[in-house]
């Protein structure tokens, strides 16, 4: 059993000084001297020395030497000896006889014996008797009795279990402290999955709440007493708080005690600190102890190094450990190598096991192969399981079929979970419907998430609200402060959005900043924007560089810009190159728009008349 000897009696002899029941390490010479002293007094008939000597020999494992001492002390009425005699008989394999002596000691007031007797009855399914004796022990302040009573009541769903678990924890029982902390975490909504870095971490508790703070204190108490899972949880709490050095110390403590999840989490901390070699050492240790997350981390590490065979071996080890990420990662590895059939096989395995991203990847693979019917159910399954990408992809699938309402619903689901491109699609749909407020809200989400198109469309919405000013192709210099819409245009432009680049150039021209305008027009034109090329030509012509302007107008006209073709026609007409002017006028008529076509038509007719004159 857990305790040998009645605590009250043994405290008086100085044999136990730690209320948890844990013994201090003693000097062997002092131990031997104390044993000799008690043996001398026991031979002289001292009952307490018989009891203590019997406890010493029992603790050493000398059952034959301990039994006569304990029996003699028990016969003299020593309750601690009766309890220890019960422990000895239990170790010899006589539990019923042991229970008899425990009963004698318990009736005499031994809390340790009452605890042992309660456990004896619980092991035999007699819960009423177990509760009676465990309560006797707990009410006398025995930590093991309080813990065992709490465990029994918790098993029944009794609300009083928490009271006794707390009592045991307050008396130094480390498992009680750990379980009390876990109960407080559950009250805060923290998942039972052990935490740590990356995939090992469960949902975060609400930091700073009284329950979270109390849970941390109990984890600390249990961890300080050597509870390795408490040290793991304490490390996770500290890691979430950004206290990485202390988190690493507790992970290390837990890992050294054999907690594979702590070794894995320590590996992630080291990796994030740039020490991949040390990280690999701890991942290896955790993986060899059956931690699938660590095996996956090793696989990813070797994959990054191009060691694909070793990576595949560790991914398979992760699968063998029951980690579905192993199959998913193996599928990704096969897909990167162009082994499509094997990738589909492993995606399916992970998807059937409930891996939502594998289901989404499988659907994408099927869709790429032209199997739309096969892809749709996997997209749906992944989306229902919470895959944001799958919800977005499902929206694309429905939009391609013309089922816009269903597609919009999928986009909204993904957008609500923070998907940038989905927010953009919802914003565009709301603009079409005329719901500008909803459109702006979603476009802001898309733009804030890094979508260049979202930033451009948001800027356009804000731009449309500004008071109208007279506009022409080059813009008149004016003085104004930079508006929010201009800031969004610039953000989109800096991300390579060509229409935004042209718009930023126009706004710069309107401010009279010709250099800035030319810079943005040129960037857009070189990226293939016909409007950028046209406007750059206008700017150059205004600055007196018409030959260079013609080069950009020709690029724009070749890309289908009607106004650029008309400008070229005018340039060649002024030069007297009437045939070339007529050719570009014909091109402008064909390209339009209507106003340009009308002007170009008049110019063409005039050139024809002059040529025929």
Tab-separated table of C-alpha atoms in Angstrom, residues 27 32 34 60 135 147 183 189 213 261 306 310 320 341 359 368 428 431 479 611:
chain	number	residue	atom	x	y	z
A	27	UNK	CA	22.568	8.621	5.309
A	32	UNK	CA	22.041	1.714	10.536
A	34	UNK	CA	18.969	4.191	14.297
A	60	UNK	CA	13.627	-2.250	3.278
A	135	UNK	CA	-14.232	9.085	4.710
A	147	UNK	CA	-7.754	11.570	-2.686
A	183	UNK	CA	-10.966	20.101	-13.587
A	189	UNK	CA	-13.244	24.956	-21.809
A	213	UNK	CA	-4.733	31.336	-12.486
A	261	UNK	CA	4.534	14.808	-25.382
A	306	UNK	CA	15.470	16.436	-49.326
A	310	UNK	CA	13.743	8.954	-44.275
A	320	UNK	CA	1.568	3.419	-36.820
A	341	UNK	CA	-1.864	7.565	-57.414
A	359	UNK	CA	-10.475	15.395	-47.486
A	368	UNK	CA	-7.810	18.271	-61.194
A	428	UNK	CA	-18.260	41.347	-55.011
A	431	UNK	CA	-21.820	44.943	-54.704
A	479	UNK	CA	-4.003	70.300	-53.765
A	611	UNK	CA	-4.735	61.157	-100.061
